[in-house]
Amino acid sequence: MDSLPPPIVIRDINEQNIDETLQRLRKLNQDDNKKYRVYGIWSCQSRQCSNEWESLYTQKSFKVYLDKTEFHSFKRKCWMCNSKCQFSSIQLYEQQQMSKESNVIQIVRQLVNSTVYSKYLVYGHWICRNWKCGHKPQCRNKSECQDKWQYQNKWKCPHNRRCHKVEQCRKKMCNCRCRYYLSNHERHCQNKWTKLNEWKCNHESKCRNEWECQWECKCQNEWLKKYTLEELEKYQSSEKNFRQLCKECNQWSQVSSFRLYTQQPKNKNEIPAIEIICHLGWNNHYRVYGDWNCCGCDVSWPSAFTWISLQKFMDEIPGESLNRGDFYTQKCKKCENPENKILEYAPLKKAEGKKPHTRGVCIKCLYYDSCRQTGTYLGLTS
């Protein structure tokens, strides 16, 4: 991996230099030759509160933000004490190129070019979770069925004339200051909506999350299909080749993962030697749980947003043997050293609780694309 350009850092933003800062940011944001990802730290101005939080913008969303700064000049209310907050620093990171191929095609190309076929049998694994109406009488379409579930378990329309759709109700209740945010609501607007429409499970045995609560409304069919090397070479041109029609609900499903077995599996529940889950792939890298160590101050930390080379994951290269270009590094929170190493890594597993991902230390978030939860399936476990 090539060395990354250093960020443009703007510190000590205040009333005296706000106009100059805005002018500089607008000029940088209009540069057609470079695109920036903008990372900012908000700081509460109250002496009794030391609250800080981060914001990360794409070039497009930051342009929208700059267009309305005349109304608040980088100020907003602290969500802890309601006092005035403002940006204490802004950092602009030059956006780096990413692969335009889908996760599925990236995985297939790596399987074709790797040595896995010398050790394993490769199977595609499908999990159909298409919406499957269980109401009597049957709903006319998927949208009607989903709205019924929302109204029973989550969405509570407060209007005298009840809205027929969630989107209609959401639009009426939007109180964002800027209409650009109708599809991506501001925090205060989203918090109000979430509070009024909290998910509540109506099952006798309470579900752990919303996805689990919808289980009975979704198709539960799963199946495997074996792929030879010749078939993968033939199908690697398009991810449409990895869509199959579910026999239970008669709807199309995309392949969920590729499983590598040492011998022919007896059924779909047999645990594979390696499972490559499609939604965990990104830009020819794969998301794992990693243990990190700082090369500057010897601090260690775990991270569930560790991204290593997809090829190295398939080849089962241990964490201590990974080179600098085999993973996206993370900065140390203590000394801010950017050159750190992975001690070991393991496939992701479901966790009871989770800490928020700190985007300000993640090179992937700052230079490429924000880390986010992309799916709930994390593979078979013993």
Short mmCIF file of C-alpha atoms in Angstrom, two decimals:
data_model
loop_
_atom_site.label_atom_id
_atom_site.label_comp_id
_atom_site.label_asym_id
_atom_site.label_seq_id
_atom_site.Cartn_x
_atom_site.Cartn_y
_atom_site.Cartn_z
CA MET A 1 0.00 0.00 0.00
CA ASP A 2 1.44 3.40 -1.06
CA SER A 3 2.08 6.07 1.58
CA LEU A 4 -0.93 8.34 2.08
CA PRO A 5 -0.81 12.16 1.74
CA PRO A 6 -0.85 13.97 5.11
CA PRO A 7 -4.11 15.71 6.08
CA ILE A 8 -4.72 19.45 5.95
CA VAL A 9 -5.26 20.45 9.59
CA ILE A 10 -7.14 23.57 10.73
CA ARG A 11 -6.99 24.19 14.49
CA ASP A 12 -8.06 26.89 16.97
CA ILE A 13 -11.24 27.91 15.14
CA ASN A 14 -12.82 30.96 16.83
CA GLU A 15 -14.93 34.07 16.22
CA GLN A 16 -11.95 36.07 14.95
CA ASN A 17 -10.86 33.64 12.22
CA ILE A 18 -14.22 32.07 11.26
CA ASP A 19 -14.60 34.05 7.98
CA GLU A 20 -11.05 33.24 6.90
CA THR A 21 -11.59 29.56 7.81
CA LEU A 22 -14.86 29.37 5.85
CA GLN A 23 -13.23 30.95 2.79
CA ARG A 24 -10.35 28.48 2.92
CA LEU A 25 -12.65 25.47 3.36
CA ARG A 26 -14.89 26.53 0.47
CA LYS A 27 -11.86 26.92 -1.79
CA LEU A 28 -10.53 23.46 -0.86
CA ASN A 29 -13.97 21.93 -1.29
CA GLN A 30 -14.28 23.32 -4.83
CA ASP A 31 -11.01 21.76 -6.02
CA ASP A 32 -11.99 19.47 -8.94
CA ASN A 33 -8.63 17.69 -8.90
CA LYS A 34 -8.90 16.49 -5.31
CA LYS A 35 -11.75 15.19 -3.22
CA TYR A 36 -11.56 15.38 0.54
CA ARG A 37 -13.12 13.54 3.44
CA VAL A 38 -13.60 16.02 6.26
CA TYR A 39 -13.13 14.99 9.88
CA GLY A 40 -14.08 17.44 12.63
CA ILE A 41 -13.98 17.46 16.42
CA TRP A 42 -16.81 19.23 18.25
CA SER A 43 -16.02 20.64 21.73
CA CYS A 44 -18.47 21.89 24.33
CA GLN A 45 -17.70 25.46 25.44
CA SER A 46 -19.10 25.00 28.97
CA ARG A 47 -16.53 24.82 31.79
CA GLN A 48 -18.64 22.25 33.61
CA CYS A 49 -18.83 19.93 30.59
CA SER A 50 -15.86 18.46 28.72
CA ASN A 51 -17.92 16.66 26.08
CA GLU A 52 -16.33 16.08 22.67
CA TRP A 53 -17.55 14.15 19.66
CA GLU A 54 -16.54 13.58 16.06
CA SER A 55 -18.19 14.19 12.69
CA LEU A 56 -17.09 12.77 9.33
CA TYR A 57 -18.28 14.24 6.05
CA THR A 58 -17.90 13.34 2.39
CA GLN A 59 -17.05 16.23 0.06
CA LYS A 60 -20.68 16.46 -1.08
CA SER A 61 -22.21 16.46 2.42
CA PHE A 62 -19.63 18.97 3.68
CA LYS A 63 -20.49 21.32 0.81
CA VAL A 64 -24.11 21.22 1.97
CA TYR A 65 -22.91 21.96 5.49
CA LEU A 66 -20.77 24.91 4.34
CA ASP A 67 -23.70 26.38 2.40
CA LYS A 68 -25.63 26.90 5.64
CA THR A 69 -22.82 27.93 8.00
CA GLU A 70 -23.95 31.56 7.89
CA PHE A 71 -26.80 30.55 10.17
CA HIS A 72 -24.69 29.04 12.94
CA SER A 73 -20.97 29.60 12.12
CA PHE A 74 -19.83 26.10 13.15
CA LYS A 75 -21.99 26.11 16.29
CA ARG A 76 -24.54 23.69 17.67
CA LYS A 77 -25.89 22.61 21.05
CA CYS A 78 -24.14 20.05 23.21
CA TRP A 79 -26.27 16.90 23.46
CA MET A 80 -25.16 16.42 27.11
CA CYS A 81 -25.56 19.86 28.73
CA ASN A 82 -27.34 21.87 25.99
CA SER A 83 -24.57 24.50 26.01
CA LYS A 84 -22.92 26.01 22.93
CA CYS A 85 -20.48 23.77 20.99
CA GLN A 86 -18.24 24.50 18.04
CA PHE A 87 -15.57 22.82 15.91
CA SER A 88 -12.24 22.83 17.73
CA SER A 89 -10.38 21.36 14.74
CA ILE A 90 -11.03 20.24 11.18
CA GLN A 91 -8.89 17.81 9.19
CA LEU A 92 -9.20 17.22 5.43
CA TYR A 93 -8.06 13.83 4.11
CA GLU A 94 -7.58 13.33 0.38
CA GLN A 95 -10.07 10.70 -0.83
CA GLN A 96 -8.31 7.58 -2.16
CA GLN A 97 -9.40 5.35 -5.04
CA MET A 98 -11.47 2.23 -4.32
CA SER A 99 -12.38 -0.82 -6.38
CA LYS A 100 -15.65 -0.45 -8.31
CA GLU A 101 -16.25 -4.20 -8.39
CA SER A 102 -18.87 -5.70 -6.08
CA ASN A 103 -17.84 -7.66 -2.97
CA VAL A 104 -18.96 -10.91 -4.59
CA ILE A 105 -16.82 -10.45 -7.71
CA GLN A 106 -13.79 -9.38 -5.64
CA ILE A 107 -14.10 -12.58 -3.58
CA VAL A 108 -14.58 -14.77 -6.66
CA ARG A 109 -11.53 -13.28 -8.41
CA GLN A 110 -9.41 -13.91 -5.31
CA LEU A 111 -10.67 -17.51 -5.10
CA VAL A 112 -9.76 -18.09 -8.74
CA ASN A 113 -6.28 -16.60 -8.31
CA SER A 114 -5.49 -18.25 -4.97
CA THR A 115 -4.37 -21.77 -4.08
CA VAL A 116 -7.55 -22.72 -2.16
CA TYR A 117 -8.58 -25.34 -4.75
CA SER A 118 -5.46 -27.34 -3.95
CA LYS A 119 -6.72 -27.81 -0.37
CA TYR A 120 -10.46 -27.20 -0.31
CA LEU A 121 -13.82 -27.76 -1.99
CA VAL A 122 -15.60 -24.43 -2.64
CA TYR A 123 -19.34 -24.04 -2.01
CA GLY A 124 -21.59 -21.04 -2.41
CA HIS A 125 -23.97 -20.56 0.52
CA TRP A 126 -27.32 -18.78 0.19
CA ILE A 127 -29.42 -17.42 3.05
CA CYS A 128 -32.84 -16.30 1.87
CA ARG A 129 -34.24 -13.64 4.19
CA ASN A 130 -36.74 -12.13 1.78
CA TRP A 131 -39.90 -10.79 3.35
CA LYS A 132 -42.53 -13.53 3.48
CA CYS A 133 -46.04 -12.50 4.47
CA GLY A 134 -47.58 -14.52 7.32
CA HIS A 135 -50.77 -12.48 7.67
CA LYS A 136 -54.24 -13.80 7.00
CA PRO A 137 -55.56 -12.62 4.63
CA GLN A 138 -52.28 -12.17 2.76
CA CYS A 139 -51.01 -8.63 2.19
CA ARG A 140 -51.15 -7.33 -1.36
CA ASN A 141 -47.43 -6.54 -1.47
CA LYS A 142 -44.21 -6.43 0.56
CA SER A 143 -44.58 -2.73 1.44
CA GLU A 144 -48.03 -3.24 2.98
CA CYS A 145 -46.76 -6.21 4.99
CA GLN A 146 -43.72 -4.30 6.32
CA ASP A 147 -45.88 -1.34 7.34
CA LYS A 148 -48.13 -3.69 9.32
CA TRP A 149 -45.12 -5.02 11.24
CA GLN A 150 -43.81 -1.48 11.81
CA TYR A 151 -47.15 -0.31 13.18
CA GLN A 152 -47.44 -3.31 15.54
CA ASN A 153 -43.82 -3.24 16.80
CA LYS A 154 -42.26 0.14 16.19
CA TRP A 155 -43.92 2.93 14.24
CA LYS A 156 -46.53 4.92 16.21
CA CYS A 157 -48.25 7.46 13.96
CA PRO A 158 -49.27 10.52 16.09
CA HIS A 159 -51.40 12.18 13.42
CA ASN A 160 -55.19 12.38 13.66
CA ARG A 161 -55.44 11.17 10.10
CA ARG A 162 -53.26 8.05 10.26
CA CYS A 163 -50.46 7.87 7.69
CA HIS A 164 -50.53 4.83 5.42
CA LYS A 165 -46.75 4.60 5.07
CA VAL A 166 -43.79 5.11 7.40
CA GLU A 167 -42.07 7.42 4.87
CA GLN A 168 -45.16 9.65 4.73
CA CYS A 169 -45.23 9.95 8.53
CA ARG A 170 -41.47 10.57 8.74
CA LYS A 171 -41.68 13.41 6.24
CA LYS A 172 -44.46 15.12 8.20
CA MET A 173 -42.48 14.90 11.45
CA CYS A 174 -39.17 16.10 10.02
CA ASN A 175 -37.86 19.26 11.72
CA CYS A 176 -34.40 19.44 10.14
CA ARG A 177 -33.13 22.99 9.66
CA CYS A 178 -32.11 22.25 6.07
CA ARG A 179 -34.23 20.39 3.52
CA TYR A 180 -31.10 18.78 2.02
CA TYR A 181 -31.19 16.42 4.99
CA LEU A 182 -34.62 14.89 4.33
CA SER A 183 -33.04 11.59 3.30
CA ASN A 184 -30.29 11.81 5.94
CA HIS A 185 -31.80 13.57 8.93
CA GLU A 186 -29.91 15.80 11.35
CA ARG A 187 -29.09 14.32 14.75
CA HIS A 188 -31.72 16.24 16.77
CA CYS A 189 -34.43 15.29 14.24
CA GLN A 190 -33.38 11.62 14.13
CA ASN A 191 -33.15 11.38 17.94
CA LYS A 192 -36.71 12.71 18.32
CA TRP A 193 -38.06 10.25 15.73
CA THR A 194 -36.18 7.31 17.31
CA LYS A 195 -37.48 8.17 20.79
CA LEU A 196 -41.09 8.35 19.58
CA ASN A 197 -40.75 5.15 17.55
CA GLU A 198 -38.68 2.83 19.75
CA TRP A 199 -38.80 -0.84 18.81
CA LYS A 200 -40.81 -2.90 21.32
CA CYS A 201 -41.02 -6.67 21.01
CA ASN A 202 -44.52 -8.13 21.44
CA HIS A 203 -43.38 -11.75 21.59
CA GLU A 204 -43.80 -13.82 24.74
CA SER A 205 -40.08 -14.63 24.72
CA LYS A 206 -38.47 -11.22 24.13
CA CYS A 207 -36.21 -10.88 21.09
CA ARG A 208 -32.67 -9.49 21.50
CA ASN A 209 -32.88 -7.15 18.51
CA GLU A 210 -35.19 -5.86 15.79
CA TRP A 211 -33.83 -8.26 13.16
CA GLU A 212 -34.62 -11.24 15.40
CA CYS A 213 -38.10 -9.84 16.00
CA GLN A 214 -38.80 -9.96 12.25
CA TRP A 215 -37.71 -13.61 12.01
CA GLU A 216 -41.23 -15.01 11.57
CA CYS A 217 -41.91 -12.55 8.74
CA LYS A 218 -38.94 -13.68 6.64
CA CYS A 219 -38.12 -16.73 4.56
CA GLN A 220 -35.79 -19.13 6.41
CA ASN A 221 -34.51 -21.20 3.49
CA GLU A 222 -30.75 -21.88 3.14
CA TRP A 223 -28.85 -23.98 0.61
CA LEU A 224 -25.40 -24.82 -0.77
CA LYS A 225 -24.02 -25.15 -4.29
CA LYS A 226 -20.62 -26.57 -5.18
CA TYR A 227 -18.42 -24.58 -7.58
CA THR A 228 -15.53 -25.96 -9.58
CA LEU A 229 -12.60 -23.73 -10.51
CA GLU A 230 -13.76 -23.74 -14.14
CA GLU A 231 -17.24 -22.51 -13.12
CA LEU A 232 -15.87 -19.64 -11.04
CA GLU A 233 -13.57 -18.58 -13.89
CA LYS A 234 -16.57 -18.55 -16.20
CA TYR A 235 -18.90 -16.68 -13.78
CA GLN A 236 -16.49 -14.02 -12.47
CA SER A 237 -17.65 -11.41 -14.99
CA SER A 238 -20.92 -10.55 -13.19
CA GLU A 239 -22.44 -10.93 -9.72
CA LYS A 240 -25.77 -11.77 -11.41
CA ASN A 241 -24.30 -15.23 -11.97
CA PHE A 242 -24.47 -15.72 -8.19
CA ARG A 243 -28.16 -15.00 -7.81
CA GLN A 244 -30.50 -17.95 -7.37
CA LEU A 245 -34.26 -18.39 -7.07
CA CYS A 246 -35.39 -19.53 -3.62
CA LYS A 247 -37.65 -22.60 -3.81
CA GLU A 248 -39.54 -21.61 -0.65
CA CYS A 249 -40.61 -18.02 -1.41
CA ASN A 250 -39.94 -17.89 -5.19
CA GLN A 251 -37.80 -14.73 -4.84
CA TRP A 252 -34.23 -14.08 -5.95
CA SER A 253 -31.39 -14.24 -3.42
CA GLN A 254 -27.75 -13.18 -3.71
CA VAL A 255 -25.02 -15.55 -2.50
CA SER A 256 -24.28 -14.85 1.21
CA SER A 257 -20.88 -16.50 1.60
CA PHE A 258 -18.36 -18.91 0.12
CA ARG A 259 -17.49 -21.91 2.28
CA LEU A 260 -14.28 -23.92 1.97
CA TYR A 261 -14.51 -27.57 3.06
CA THR A 262 -11.82 -30.22 3.23
CA GLN A 263 -14.41 -32.83 2.20
CA GLN A 264 -17.98 -32.87 0.91
CA PRO A 265 -20.29 -31.52 3.66
CA LYS A 266 -23.13 -33.74 4.92
CA ASN A 267 -25.52 -30.78 5.16
CA LYS A 268 -25.62 -26.97 5.22
CA ASN A 269 -25.00 -26.90 9.00
CA GLU A 270 -21.56 -28.53 8.80
CA ILE A 271 -18.92 -26.02 9.89
CA PRO A 272 -16.43 -25.19 7.08
CA ALA A 273 -12.67 -24.79 7.45
CA ILE A 274 -12.99 -21.20 6.17
CA GLU A 275 -16.05 -19.10 5.47
CA ILE A 276 -15.77 -15.90 3.43
CA ILE A 277 -18.87 -13.79 4.10
CA CYS A 278 -19.72 -11.45 1.25
CA HIS A 279 -20.95 -8.43 3.25
CA LEU A 280 -17.66 -8.39 5.24
CA GLY A 281 -15.58 -7.84 2.11
CA TRP A 282 -14.58 -4.36 0.88
CA ASN A 283 -12.00 -3.08 -1.61
CA ASN A 284 -10.24 -6.48 -1.76
CA HIS A 285 -9.99 -6.47 2.05
CA TYR A 286 -11.88 -8.46 4.67
CA ARG A 287 -13.23 -7.38 8.05
CA VAL A 288 -12.01 -9.37 11.07
CA TYR A 289 -11.58 -8.95 14.83
CA GLY A 290 -7.98 -7.85 15.45
CA ASP A 291 -5.67 -7.28 18.39
CA TRP A 292 -3.40 -4.27 17.78
CA ASN A 293 -0.13 -3.06 19.28
CA CYS A 294 1.31 0.46 19.02
CA CYS A 295 4.87 0.59 17.67
CA GLY A 296 5.45 3.90 19.46
CA CYS A 297 4.24 3.51 23.06
CA ASP A 298 3.47 -0.23 23.27
CA VAL A 299 -0.26 0.29 24.02
CA SER A 300 -2.54 -2.57 22.87
CA TRP A 301 -6.20 -2.49 21.88
CA PRO A 302 -8.83 -4.69 20.17
CA SER A 303 -10.88 -3.64 17.14
CA ALA A 304 -13.84 -5.29 15.42
CA PHE A 305 -13.24 -3.00 12.41
CA THR A 306 -9.89 -4.48 11.39
CA TRP A 307 -9.46 -4.77 7.61
CA ILE A 308 -6.85 -7.18 6.24
CA SER A 309 -6.04 -8.31 2.71
CA LEU A 310 -8.73 -10.67 1.41
CA GLN A 311 -6.03 -12.81 -0.21
CA LYS A 312 -4.10 -13.11 3.07
CA PHE A 313 -7.30 -14.12 4.89
CA MET A 314 -7.96 -16.89 2.34
CA ASP A 315 -4.36 -18.08 2.57
CA GLU A 316 -4.65 -18.15 6.40
CA ILE A 317 -1.62 -15.92 6.94
CA PRO A 318 -1.31 -15.22 10.73
CA GLY A 319 -1.51 -11.64 12.02
CA GLU A 320 2.14 -11.48 13.09
CA SER A 321 3.22 -12.35 9.53
CA LEU A 322 1.19 -9.59 7.83
CA ASN A 323 3.22 -6.85 6.17
CA ARG A 324 2.42 -3.15 6.27
CA GLY A 325 0.56 -3.25 2.93
CA ASP A 326 -1.64 -6.18 3.99
CA PHE A 327 -4.04 -4.19 6.18
CA TYR A 328 -5.49 -0.73 6.82
CA THR A 329 -3.71 0.60 9.86
CA GLN A 330 -5.18 2.36 12.90
CA LYS A 331 -3.64 5.28 14.78
CA CYS A 332 -2.85 4.89 18.47
CA LYS A 333 -5.28 6.92 20.60
CA LYS A 334 -2.56 7.69 23.17
CA CYS A 335 0.44 8.85 21.10
CA GLU A 336 -1.29 9.14 17.66
CA ASN A 337 1.39 7.01 16.01
CA PRO A 338 -0.05 5.88 12.62
CA GLU A 339 2.33 2.95 12.00
CA ASN A 340 1.04 0.07 14.13
CA LYS A 341 0.82 -3.69 13.79
CA ILE A 342 -1.72 -6.49 14.17
CA LEU A 343 -0.70 -9.11 16.72
CA GLU A 344 -3.41 -11.59 15.75
CA TYR A 345 -6.87 -11.70 14.20
CA ALA A 346 -9.91 -13.97 14.11
CA PRO A 347 -13.24 -14.11 12.22
CA LEU A 348 -15.92 -11.82 13.63
CA LYS A 349 -18.35 -13.18 16.22
CA LYS A 350 -21.54 -11.80 17.70
CA ALA A 351 -20.92 -9.73 20.82
CA GLU A 352 -23.36 -8.83 23.58
CA GLY A 353 -22.18 -5.23 23.87
CA LYS A 354 -20.06 -3.10 21.59
CA LYS A 355 -18.10 0.13 21.85
CA PRO A 356 -18.55 2.78 19.15
CA HIS A 357 -15.93 2.77 16.41
CA THR A 358 -13.55 5.76 16.67
CA ARG A 359 -13.32 6.99 13.10
CA GLY A 360 -10.59 9.52 13.87
CA VAL A 361 -7.98 6.74 14.31
CA CYS A 362 -9.15 4.51 11.43
CA ILE A 363 -7.27 5.04 8.15
CA LYS A 364 -10.08 3.38 6.17
CA CYS A 365 -12.66 5.85 7.55
CA LEU A 366 -10.45 8.90 7.05
CA TYR A 367 -9.13 8.18 3.54
CA TYR A 368 -11.55 5.74 1.91
CA ASP A 369 -15.02 4.96 3.23
CA SER A 370 -16.74 4.95 6.64
CA CYS A 371 -16.80 1.65 8.54
CA ARG A 372 -20.37 0.58 9.21
CA GLN A 373 -22.43 -2.47 10.11
CA THR A 374 -23.29 -4.17 6.82
CA GLY A 375 -25.18 -7.30 7.90
CA THR A 376 -26.00 -9.65 10.77
CA TYR A 377 -24.75 -13.01 9.45
CA LEU A 378 -21.26 -13.73 10.79
CA GLY A 379 -20.91 -17.39 9.85
CA LEU A 380 -21.34 -20.78 11.46
CA THR A 381 -19.66 -21.38 14.81
CA SER A 382 -19.01 -24.56 16.73
#
